[in-house]
Coordinates of C-alpha atoms in Angstrom, one line a residue:
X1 CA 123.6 102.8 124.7
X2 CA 121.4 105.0 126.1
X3 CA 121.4 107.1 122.9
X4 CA 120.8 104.2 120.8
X5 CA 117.4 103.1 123.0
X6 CA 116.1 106.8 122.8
X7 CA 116.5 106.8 118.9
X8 CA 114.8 103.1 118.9
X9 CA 111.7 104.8 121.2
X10 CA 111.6 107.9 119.0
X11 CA 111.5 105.0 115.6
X12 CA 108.5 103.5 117.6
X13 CA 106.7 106.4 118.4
X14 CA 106.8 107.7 115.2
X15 CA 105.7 104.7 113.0
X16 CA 102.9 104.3 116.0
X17 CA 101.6 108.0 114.8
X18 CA 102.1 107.3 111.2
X19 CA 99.9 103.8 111.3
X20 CA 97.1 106.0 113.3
X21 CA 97.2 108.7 111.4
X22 CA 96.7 106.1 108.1
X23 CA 94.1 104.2 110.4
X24 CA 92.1 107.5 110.9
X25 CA 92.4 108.9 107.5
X26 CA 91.1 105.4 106.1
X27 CA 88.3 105.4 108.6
X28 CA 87.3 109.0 107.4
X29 CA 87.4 108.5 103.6
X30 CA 85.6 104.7 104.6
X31 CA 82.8 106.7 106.8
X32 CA 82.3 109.0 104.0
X33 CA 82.3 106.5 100.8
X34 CA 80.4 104.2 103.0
X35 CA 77.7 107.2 104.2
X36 CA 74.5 105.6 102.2
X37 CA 74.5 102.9 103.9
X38 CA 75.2 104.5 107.6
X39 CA 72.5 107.1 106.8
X40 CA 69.3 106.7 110.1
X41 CA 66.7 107.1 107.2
X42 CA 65.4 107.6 103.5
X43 CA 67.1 110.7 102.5
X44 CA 64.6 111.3 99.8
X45 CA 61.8 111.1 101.8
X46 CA 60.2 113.9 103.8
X47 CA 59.7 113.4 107.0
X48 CA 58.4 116.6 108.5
X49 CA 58.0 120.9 107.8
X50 CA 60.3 122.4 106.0
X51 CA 63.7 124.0 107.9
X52 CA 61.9 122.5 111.1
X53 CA 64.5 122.6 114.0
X54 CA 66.0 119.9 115.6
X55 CA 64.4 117.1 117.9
X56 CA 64.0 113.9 118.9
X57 CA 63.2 112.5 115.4
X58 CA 65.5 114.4 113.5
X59 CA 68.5 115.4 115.3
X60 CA 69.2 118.4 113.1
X61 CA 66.3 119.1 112.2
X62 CA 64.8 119.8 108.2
X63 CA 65.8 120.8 105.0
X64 CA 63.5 122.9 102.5
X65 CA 61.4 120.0 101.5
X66 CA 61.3 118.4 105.2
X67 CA 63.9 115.7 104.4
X68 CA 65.6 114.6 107.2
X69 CA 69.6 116.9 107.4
X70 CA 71.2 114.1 109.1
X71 CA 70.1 111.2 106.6
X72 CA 71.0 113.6 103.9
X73 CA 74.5 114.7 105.6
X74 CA 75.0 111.1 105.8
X75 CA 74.7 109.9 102.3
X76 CA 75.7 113.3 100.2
X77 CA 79.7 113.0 101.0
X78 CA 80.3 109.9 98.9
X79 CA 79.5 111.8 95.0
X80 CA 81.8 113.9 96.0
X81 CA 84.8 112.2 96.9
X82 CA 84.1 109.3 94.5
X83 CA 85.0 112.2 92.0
X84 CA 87.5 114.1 94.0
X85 CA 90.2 111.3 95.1
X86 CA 90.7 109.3 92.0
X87 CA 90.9 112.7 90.3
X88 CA 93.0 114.2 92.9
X89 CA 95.3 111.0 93.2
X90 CA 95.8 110.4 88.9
X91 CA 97.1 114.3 89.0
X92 CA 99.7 113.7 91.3
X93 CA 101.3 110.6 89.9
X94 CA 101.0 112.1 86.3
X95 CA 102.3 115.5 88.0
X96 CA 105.4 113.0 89.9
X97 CA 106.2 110.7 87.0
X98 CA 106.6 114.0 84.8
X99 CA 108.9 115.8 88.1
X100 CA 110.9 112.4 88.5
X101 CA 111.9 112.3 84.8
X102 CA 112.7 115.9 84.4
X103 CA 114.9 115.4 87.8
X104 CA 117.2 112.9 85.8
X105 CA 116.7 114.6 82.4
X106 CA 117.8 117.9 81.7
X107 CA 116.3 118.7 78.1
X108 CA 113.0 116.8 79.8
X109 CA 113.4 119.0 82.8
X110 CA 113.4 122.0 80.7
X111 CA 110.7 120.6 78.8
X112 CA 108.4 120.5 81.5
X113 CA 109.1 123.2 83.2
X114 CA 108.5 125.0 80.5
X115 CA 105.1 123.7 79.9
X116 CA 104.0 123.3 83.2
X117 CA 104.3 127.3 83.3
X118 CA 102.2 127.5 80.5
X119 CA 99.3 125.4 81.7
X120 CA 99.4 127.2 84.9
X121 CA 98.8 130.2 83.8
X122 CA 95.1 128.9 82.5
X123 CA 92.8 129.4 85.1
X124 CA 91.6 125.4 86.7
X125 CA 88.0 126.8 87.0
X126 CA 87.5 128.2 84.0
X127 CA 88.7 124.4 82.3
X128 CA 86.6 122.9 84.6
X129 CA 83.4 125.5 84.0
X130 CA 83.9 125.0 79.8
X131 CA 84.4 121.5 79.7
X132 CA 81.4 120.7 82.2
X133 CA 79.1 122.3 79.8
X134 CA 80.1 120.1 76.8
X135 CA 80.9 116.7 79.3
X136 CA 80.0 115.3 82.8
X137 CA 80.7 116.6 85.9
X138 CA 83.5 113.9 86.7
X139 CA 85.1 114.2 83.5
X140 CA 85.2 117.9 84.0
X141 CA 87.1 117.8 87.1
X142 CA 89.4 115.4 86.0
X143 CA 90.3 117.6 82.8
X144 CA 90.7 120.5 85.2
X145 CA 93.0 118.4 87.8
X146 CA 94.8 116.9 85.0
X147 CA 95.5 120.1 82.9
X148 CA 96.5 122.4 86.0
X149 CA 97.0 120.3 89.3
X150 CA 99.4 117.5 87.5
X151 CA 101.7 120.7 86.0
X152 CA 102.0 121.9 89.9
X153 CA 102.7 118.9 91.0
X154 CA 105.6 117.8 88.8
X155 CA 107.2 121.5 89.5
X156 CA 106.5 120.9 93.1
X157 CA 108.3 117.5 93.2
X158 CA 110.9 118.4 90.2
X159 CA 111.8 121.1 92.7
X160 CA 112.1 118.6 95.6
X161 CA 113.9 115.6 93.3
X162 CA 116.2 118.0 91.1
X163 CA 118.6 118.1 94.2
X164 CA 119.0 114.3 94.8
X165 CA 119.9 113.6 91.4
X166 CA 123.3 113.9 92.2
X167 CA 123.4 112.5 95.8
X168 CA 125.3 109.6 96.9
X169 CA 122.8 106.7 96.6
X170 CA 122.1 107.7 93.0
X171 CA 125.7 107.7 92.1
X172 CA 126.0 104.1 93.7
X173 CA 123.3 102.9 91.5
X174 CA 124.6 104.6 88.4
X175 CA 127.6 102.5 89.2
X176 CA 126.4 99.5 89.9
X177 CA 124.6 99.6 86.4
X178 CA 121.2 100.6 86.8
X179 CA 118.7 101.8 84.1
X180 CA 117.3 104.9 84.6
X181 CA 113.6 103.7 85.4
X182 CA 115.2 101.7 88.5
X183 CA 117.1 104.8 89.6
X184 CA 113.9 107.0 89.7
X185 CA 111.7 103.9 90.8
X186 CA 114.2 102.6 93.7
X187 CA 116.3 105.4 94.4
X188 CA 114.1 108.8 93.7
X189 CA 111.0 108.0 94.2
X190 CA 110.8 106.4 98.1
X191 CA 113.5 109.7 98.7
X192 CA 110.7 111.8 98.0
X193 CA 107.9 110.0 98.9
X194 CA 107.2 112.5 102.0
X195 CA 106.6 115.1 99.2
X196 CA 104.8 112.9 97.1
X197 CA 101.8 112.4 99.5
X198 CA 101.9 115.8 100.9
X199 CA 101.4 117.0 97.3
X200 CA 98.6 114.2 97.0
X201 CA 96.5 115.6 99.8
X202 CA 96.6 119.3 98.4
X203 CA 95.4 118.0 94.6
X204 CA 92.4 115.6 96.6
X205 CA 91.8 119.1 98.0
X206 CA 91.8 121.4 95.2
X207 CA 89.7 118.2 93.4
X208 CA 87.1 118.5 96.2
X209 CA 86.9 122.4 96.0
X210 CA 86.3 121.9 92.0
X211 CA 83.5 119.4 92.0
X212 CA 82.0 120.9 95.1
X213 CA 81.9 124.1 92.8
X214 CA 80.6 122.2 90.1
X215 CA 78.2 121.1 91.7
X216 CA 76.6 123.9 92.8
X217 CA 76.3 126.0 89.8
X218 CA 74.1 122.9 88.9
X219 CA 76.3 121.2 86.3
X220 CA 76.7 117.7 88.4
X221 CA 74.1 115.8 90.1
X222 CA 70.3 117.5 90.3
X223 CA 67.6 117.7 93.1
X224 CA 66.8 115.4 94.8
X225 CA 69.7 113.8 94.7
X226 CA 71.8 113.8 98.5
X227 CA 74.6 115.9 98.1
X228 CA 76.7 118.2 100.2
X229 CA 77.0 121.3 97.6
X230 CA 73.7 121.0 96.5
X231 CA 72.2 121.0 100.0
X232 CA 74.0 124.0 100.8
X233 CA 72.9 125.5 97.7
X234 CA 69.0 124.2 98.2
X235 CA 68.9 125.3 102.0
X236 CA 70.9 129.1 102.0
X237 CA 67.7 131.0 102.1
X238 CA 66.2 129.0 105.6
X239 CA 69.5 129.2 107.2
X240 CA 67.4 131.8 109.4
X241 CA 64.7 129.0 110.4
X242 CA 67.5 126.3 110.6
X243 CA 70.9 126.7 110.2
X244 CA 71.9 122.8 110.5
X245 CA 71.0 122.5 106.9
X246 CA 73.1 124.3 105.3
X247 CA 75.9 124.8 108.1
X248 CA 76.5 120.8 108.3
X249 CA 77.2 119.9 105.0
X250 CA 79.2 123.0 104.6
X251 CA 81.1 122.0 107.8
X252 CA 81.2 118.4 106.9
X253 CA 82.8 119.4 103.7
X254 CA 85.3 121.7 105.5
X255 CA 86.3 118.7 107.8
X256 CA 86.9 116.5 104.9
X257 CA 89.1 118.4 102.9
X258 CA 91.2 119.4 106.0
X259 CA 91.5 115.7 107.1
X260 CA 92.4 114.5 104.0
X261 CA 94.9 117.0 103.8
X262 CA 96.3 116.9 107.4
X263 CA 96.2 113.2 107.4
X264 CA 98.4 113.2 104.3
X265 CA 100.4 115.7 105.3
X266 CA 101.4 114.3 108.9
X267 CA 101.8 111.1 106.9
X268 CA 104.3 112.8 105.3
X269 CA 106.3 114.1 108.0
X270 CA 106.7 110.9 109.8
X271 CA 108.0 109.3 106.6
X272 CA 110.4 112.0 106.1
X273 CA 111.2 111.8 110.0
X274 CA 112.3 108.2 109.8
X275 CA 113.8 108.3 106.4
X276 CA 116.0 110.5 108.5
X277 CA 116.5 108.6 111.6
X278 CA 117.7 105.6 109.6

């Protein structure tokens, strides 16, 4: 009995961590898409010297034209991870749909296998770099995510699902009749779901690095438009006069990714936590 109300605390506890971990992650990626609107100021307009320090008007200080750093830090996350999430997201559920089917397919698992190895082998920048100068920004890094991140993620989940195929509760369903999209759908899928959105946080990742990239060798938006990359990029040589604008966007950037990605990732656990404890 007293077993039985310790594994009903540890059940609570960890669904409490998993909804505030998806409370906070939410909160992040809403603060972020939602920046314009939250920014103190213009962030086009200048409002001062440029690289002038902080103070009481602007709270870290000026970038190279005098624009207010925090107005700018405010609205320059949202290009980003409008690009970076939906791009980040589509390549890991092509990248699972493709691992899934290969899991209950042999000559599809060889398949894809075979030619996720091959597109892996092409460098994700380099896609990213040639079809930016022919396309958009956007549609760059979604070629890139699409081309290299999906083939890593269907190995990554293939890997995880291969071993399943032949457990227990896909026997049962094999037995009771169902079709193979069921089995993967119903069975396979919520079995490795804990992989799934660990996976998901590293593509949203690699999808921020790529457009972040992008953006700074100049082939996404252009001055004087807010946005992280660029105002790293516009403010390295007055880091000297006023480090804030170029450090905070660079930080701000850092602390996205990494939320995104621990967020996902402790998402993940729990999941996998209570799959276990039922």
């Amino acid at each position: 009995m007293r077993r039985g109300r310790t594994d009903r605390t540890a059940a609570t506890a960890a669904a409490t961590a998993t909804t505030v971990t998806i409370a906070v992650l939410v909160l992040l990626v809403a603060a972020v898409l939602g920046g314009p609107a939250l920014a103190p100021g213009d962030p086009m307009e200048p409002r001062g010297a440029p690289w002038s320090g902080p103070d009481g008007r602007h709270w870290l200080g000026t970038d190279v034209l005098g624009r207010d750093v925090l107005s700018r830090l405010a609205a320059g996350g949202r290009g980003l991870l409008a690009v970076a999430l939906p791009a980040g997201l589509a390549a890991t559920a092509v990248g699972a749909a493709a691992g899934l089917a290969a899991a209950r397919h042999r000559r599809a698992g060889r398949l894809v296998l075979r030619a996720s190895a091959g597109l892996l082998a092409v460098p994700g920048l380099l896609v990213v770099l040639v079809c930016a100068t022919a396309f958009t920004a956007p549609v760059a890094v979604w070629a890139g995510m699409l081309l290299v991140g999906a083939p890593l993620s269907a190995r990554v989940v293939h890997a995880t699902a291969a071993p399943l195929s032949g457990a227990g509760f896909v026997r049962a369903a094999l037995a009771r009749g169902e079709r193979p999209a069921a089995i993967v759908l119903r069975e396979l899928l919520p079995a490795v779901s804990g992989t799934v959105l660990a996976d998901a946080g590293l593509r949203v990742v690699a999808a921020l690095q790529l457009t972040a990239a992008v953006h700074v060798l100049g082939l996404g938006p252009q001055p004087p438009a807010a946005d992280w990359a660029l105002m790293i990029k516009e403010n390295m040589s007055g880091v000297s006069l006023n480090p804030a604008s170029a450090l905070a966007p660079a930080l701000a950037l850092a602390l996205l990714a990494a939320g995104i990605a621990v967020g996902l990732d402790l998402t993940a656990r729990h999941l996998t936590s209570g799959d276990r404890d039922r």
